[in-house]
Structures are given as structure tokens and as C-alpha cells.
């Protein structure tokens, strides 16, 4: 090769390599923007604030929704320790939930639910620590009794409501738990209409589920027919705005198909404002039509009951300030959150200051009811409140929390969240008297901020200190899938029992003495009354005939805390756990002959392993 | 010639003063106070029972801490070592102790009315006898519970004597046995009786006023 050709080649190589190396070394390994730090914390401060010494108790309970696990998870704050799982819509063998007759009946054949929004019962707008209501997307709502942390009622599926997302928000004195349709359908359920007729023949509803003020028992109240929007989140008015209920809605385009595009065309969607006292009165006046077995009000026939407030497009959260004067709506595709003034809303209604209507429902003029557009950041979703006039808004897109002041609308602080925060839950942060102190960001992504557990990654919930001017990240907790909203209540507001008192057990099949345990028969129906006590299940054998319908009633006669007993029956898919002082029954058909061991599944004592017996299914 | 015993007998017939009599009445009234409190308390601590299990033994009943639940719990635990259940029906003491206490109260009142030194002495002796017999009965009961263990018990333990007074470690349990308030009331009664006796004895040294 000639030397000048060689030189040329070398130059050419250098021309490619040098810019390549320069370009490669210029690719940033970390973001440049100083406003995008990863979520970090002051370790000494965080450790001190979150460390709850062994044997010490947390200050708050956090009731976190478990999403499509169908459960509610209970955490202690500030330690973020998982304390208990409350199964609601899903069988849970750990507590025998969904295996005994009562809970199986309550589940109604469904084995999953999607829990998004727990709602603690309130008196005068403050948590009273009595019940927790939780929604299920399958049109149901459940009540957890906080006396024993057990699901006591599941109501539904409620007629006409389809995809119960906007639930289970309670009114300030727990008069109602409110629900709303997410996926409009032709109603009543079972009606078929082509999806092309969506805009006219598909309907949404909002539902008021009545709550008995002393027992907490829920019953079907009334519904209001709504345009086919997707109703999302809700919050009840309080103090100044008591008597009103607010729901965000998206897809005011009434679009179908690829909704992520088709429903995001208009600049504004709506917050629906419902005067529920007016609705109550209309129902009392007999103005409801029966649809699907429930009284449904049509806003066309009952004017002055429902109004629409234009809000930034595709809003998620709507949150009423502690004094009830402001309604904060967060358009999740915007960079601002919108604050409406309840007084201005009332004035606009009085002056009929409308900018249009949707199916006869007046649309209030945006400019007349809005107080501020607060530049909180990108993707505002949900707002909670502190005791000192501050509001905290989660920012999904920015992956952060913004702190801002009601009245001055000034954004004073931001803290990054890891990553993509959805809801947030401040200590009693949606009541008339928020506590401040702690806030938990319920994040959608954890992106490896934990030991790897494979592709199915846990969600992350981050504890933030909001006791001072600057928010401080304290702790990463990896919560069971999938926390949506949560409620944080001061621990001293709850007074759970630790055993079921014997004198309160009125179960007809309860037996309290091992001498009374045994098997009785009526035709082919067999009842086995079982006593569970350390460390024997009495009787120690149960004889039945093949084909019998067998009811086993287990009474745990212990009155000692934490002495739970289980009854696992092999090959018959049964496991029931009975708490001290409790009686549970399960019924099954003895359709397999043979000998089937049963045993105590919940470790109880030194001789727990000996706590067993045999079900003998004889051939006739 | 007066013998010593005749002199003593005469002395015993000396009427007691008002103060010793008042003390007898007070002792009689204190009997009712003994019903209000336990005679004896047993407390059992174990790692699993940080709050302790508590037995309260009254003159007429057996009670437990935690609304009575601790008695059940102790029985559940004891069945593993084959000990008899602690049930009130097995304690004849719960019948005769209240009866005897009531009878003693009546006798105290009787002695207060009759008011002779000898009666006061009788009361002291009777009360001492009652107290010692009750203590022996309690101790014997504990001995039997600790020794009459079912041979079929799941956990075989050496027969043992639960502590009557003080603390003892039994397996994982630290058992403490202490007199209850009612025992202190009984002690107070004993004190009243003894003081009454001493006062009456001293009073009897003065020559009795001659009746004309």
C-alpha cells in the first residue's frame, strides 16, 4: 500500500472515531435539571422520625386499598409496618375468609374485587373510627367494622352502576356512601345497544347508598341518571358546602374506541355537583322512576339538583378543603390544578350563569366559579390538606408532591416521589380537621428501589414528613398491590376488641363445653358441633355417609387474646379460622368417600401439631 | 387457800372495760370488710404473658384477672401437666370460711356484751385456731393441686409445691403468692383482739369494786 493511501485511511478513521468518542462521552449519565433529583432523605432525621422501637406502637393507622387484590391492607405510621390484611372481596385462607358459610354468601360467588377508595366513617366531618367503607369496581360496596377489623357487609352489585370507581366516599355524618359509574352502559343491566349509540343510549348513574347511623348497615338509597361520561373520583362537601357531592368526570366527548385519544379532545371536562338534599326530597316526593329495581331521578325532571362545573381536561381528583369553601379539581393532563369557590358556585346557580347544558344539566360558567389555577406542576391527580391552610397535590407526570397555600395559591415546596405518584393520603387529610404531620405518597412504580423480586414488582408507598415548612421524605415502604387511595386515622380513635366476648356469642350452633361437642343427624343433613380449644378439636372424629350434606360449626371457646384456631379439611378445599369466642360454620357435600384428616391450621400451642381429627365418609 | 387456778378463774370473770369491748365490736365489723377483698393473690408471669395471669382467692370465691378470664387460661395451661381444674365447686373452704367468719363475728359481739376477760381470751384462741387452720387448709390445697397430677398428662412434671408466700420459678412461669387485703384485715382483727385482751388483762389487776 502506498504511504499516502495509508495516511488517508488513518485520517478517515480518526474522523470517524474522534467525534464518536466525543459524542459518546457527552451522553449524560444523569439528568441535568437540578429540579429533578431522585427522592432522597436525610438519613439521621428520617431514622429518628420513623423508628418505632420493638414493643412501641405507631401513631396512626393507614388503611390502604389493595386494588385488584380485593383486600384492604393496614399499616402503622410512621413505621410503615404492615400490621394486617383485611380480606374484603377475595377469599383469604389465612383468616378463613370466603370459606365459611357467612363470608362465602357475602362474596356471592365472585372471587375478586377491585378496591380503590377506602372511606372512614365520619361524624361532623371528622373520622369517628367506627367503620371503613370500600368500593369494588364490580358495582359493590363493603363495610369493614373497625371494632374487629372484619368485613361485615357487601352490598351489591348495585343496579345500573357499571364500574364503580367513584366510591365509597361518605358524607360528613355518614348519611350516605356515594358511588358512580365509570363505564357507562345501556341501563338497566342486560339491555343491549350498539356501541355506536353510546352518546345517546348509554347512561351513567350516581348512587347514594344509605347507611344506618347506629348499625352501619348499608341499603340501596337512590340514583341519578347522568350523561354517558366516565365518572371518576368524588368528595362530599363539608361545613360550608355540606349537602353537596362532587364527582369528576372525563370523556365529556362521549367518545368510544381508543379512549386515550378520543376522550382527550376537549379542553375541559366536568365536575358534577349534586345537591343531595334536593335529591332526597325529590325521592320523598315520588319523582323517581324505577329502573333495575331502584328509584332513579332524571335531572331533566328535577331541576336545580345537578350542575356541571367545567374543569381542566380529564380530571381525576376533586377534593373539598377542610372548611368546605374550596373545591379543588385536578385535570390530570394539565400543569395546573383548579380551585373553585363554593360561594361563587352558589351565586352562579342563583344567577343562572350558565355556559350551556348536557342532557338538560346546566353547565356553570367556568370564569364565574373559578378562584384560581394553581401552577402545581405536571399531571396533578389528587389533593389532601394540612391543618394550617396548606394543600398537597400529587403530580403523576412530574413524579412529585406540590405543597401550596389555599387563598394565596402560592406553591411553596415540592418533593420528588419515586415514582409516578397516584393518590396521596395525609393524616386525617380529607376531614374538617386535618392533623398534618405525615403524608403517604401512593406510588404506581417502584423501579428497583428494592431488592429485585422479578418482573412482578411491588408498589412503593413513601412516607413524607409534613410537620415543617419543607416536606421531607422519610421512608420507602413496598406495599401490597395495589394501593390507590388510603385513609390515615389517629390510632387512639380506634378501640378494637381482642376477643369475641362469650356473652355476645348468640350463634345457634355454638357449644362451649367439650361435653356438648358431637354430631347430630336429620335425614341426610348432618350437623357437627365442634369445640376448638388448646390443643384438641372436639369431637376427634366425625362419621358421615357419602352424599350427606355436612354442616360443621366450630366454636373457639378460648377467651385469650391471639388464641386462634383453624380447621383445615384436606381434600375438601376447606380452611376456616375461628377467633377466640367466635363460632363459624361451613357446609359441604360429602361426595368423596374415604378418611379425611382435619387439623388446626393456625398455630396455637405447644401441642398444636397434635390438634387433629378424622372425617370418615362411609359408603352407604 | 386460794389456788392459782382459782385466782385465774376469778380473774377471767372480771368484766372487761369499755375499750376492749369496743375493740371486739370493731373486729366483728371488720369481718364484713374481708368479703370485699381477696384473701390471697397469685400472679404468674411468663414470656408469653407479659401482663401476667392473676388469681384472686376470696373467702367465698375464686376470681381471675382480665375479667375472670385468667382462671380459664390457667386451667387451659394446667391441663397439659394434668393438674385438676381450679373450679370454685372444689373448694369446701368457700362454704365454711364465710360461715365461720360470720359465726366469729357473732361470738365477738356476744363477748362484747358479756364483757368478761375470759370471753376475750376465748375469742383470741378461737381466732388464732381459725387462722392457722385456714392457712393449713390453703397450703394443703396447693400441695394437692401440685401433687395429684393425672398420669396421662401430655407433659410430665415432678410433683411440686406452688409457693404459699413469696416467689418461685415453675417452668416458664414466675409465680408470686402474696396475702391479699382481706388477709391484712384479718391481721388487723387479730391485733384488735390481742390489744383488747391485753387491756382487759391489765384492767383485771385492779380490784373489782365491791358490790354492797
mmCIF file with all atom_site columns, C-alpha atoms in Angstrom, chain A residues 534-535 558-560 605 607, chain B residues 49 69 73 76 79-80 154:
data_model
loop_
_atom_site.group_PDB
_atom_site.id
_atom_site.type_symbol
_atom_site.label_atom_id
_atom_site.label_alt_id
_atom_site.label_comp_id
_atom_site.label_asym_id
_atom_site.label_entity_id
_atom_site.label_seq_id
_atom_site.pdbx_PDB_ins_code
_atom_site.Cartn_x
_atom_site.Cartn_y
_atom_site.Cartn_z
_atom_site.occupancy
_atom_site.B_iso_or_equiv
_atom_site.pdbx_formal_charge
_atom_site.auth_seq_id
_atom_site.auth_comp_id
_atom_site.auth_asym_id
_atom_site.auth_atom_id
_atom_site.pdbx_PDB_model_num
ATOM 1  C CA . UNK A 1 534 ? -55.927 -25.888 73.172 1.00 0.00 ? 534 UNK A CA 1
ATOM 2  C CA . UNK A 1 535 ? -54.996 -28.442 71.922 1.00 0.00 ? 535 UNK A CA 1
ATOM 3  C CA . UNK A 1 558 ? -60.867 -19.565 74.148 1.00 0.00 ? 558 UNK A CA 1
ATOM 4  C CA . UNK A 1 559 ? -61.162 -16.088 75.639 1.00 0.00 ? 559 UNK A CA 1
ATOM 5  C CA . UNK A 1 560 ? -57.441 -15.466 75.500 1.00 0.00 ? 560 UNK A CA 1
ATOM 6  C CA . UNK A 1 605 ? -49.857 -24.045 71.366 1.00 0.00 ? 605 UNK A CA 1
ATOM 7  C CA . UNK A 1 607 ? -49.292 -29.337 71.203 1.00 0.00 ? 607 UNK A CA 1
ATOM 8  C CA . UNK B 2 49  ? -47.867 -13.437 79.424 1.00 0.00 ? 49  UNK B CA 1
ATOM 9  C CA . UNK B 2 69  ? -60.551 -14.973 82.048 1.00 0.00 ? 69  UNK B CA 1
ATOM 10 C CA . UNK B 2 73  ? -56.306 -19.566 80.948 1.00 0.00 ? 73  UNK B CA 1
ATOM 11 C CA . UNK B 2 76  ? -56.026 -24.475 79.939 1.00 0.00 ? 76  UNK B CA 1
ATOM 12 C CA . UNK B 2 79  ? -54.346 -29.394 81.670 1.00 0.00 ? 79  UNK B CA 1
ATOM 13 C CA . UNK B 2 80  ? -51.106 -30.007 79.819 1.00 0.00 ? 80  UNK B CA 1
ATOM 14 C CA . UNK B 2 154 ? -49.019 -34.715 77.958 1.00 0.00 ? 154 UNK B CA 1
#
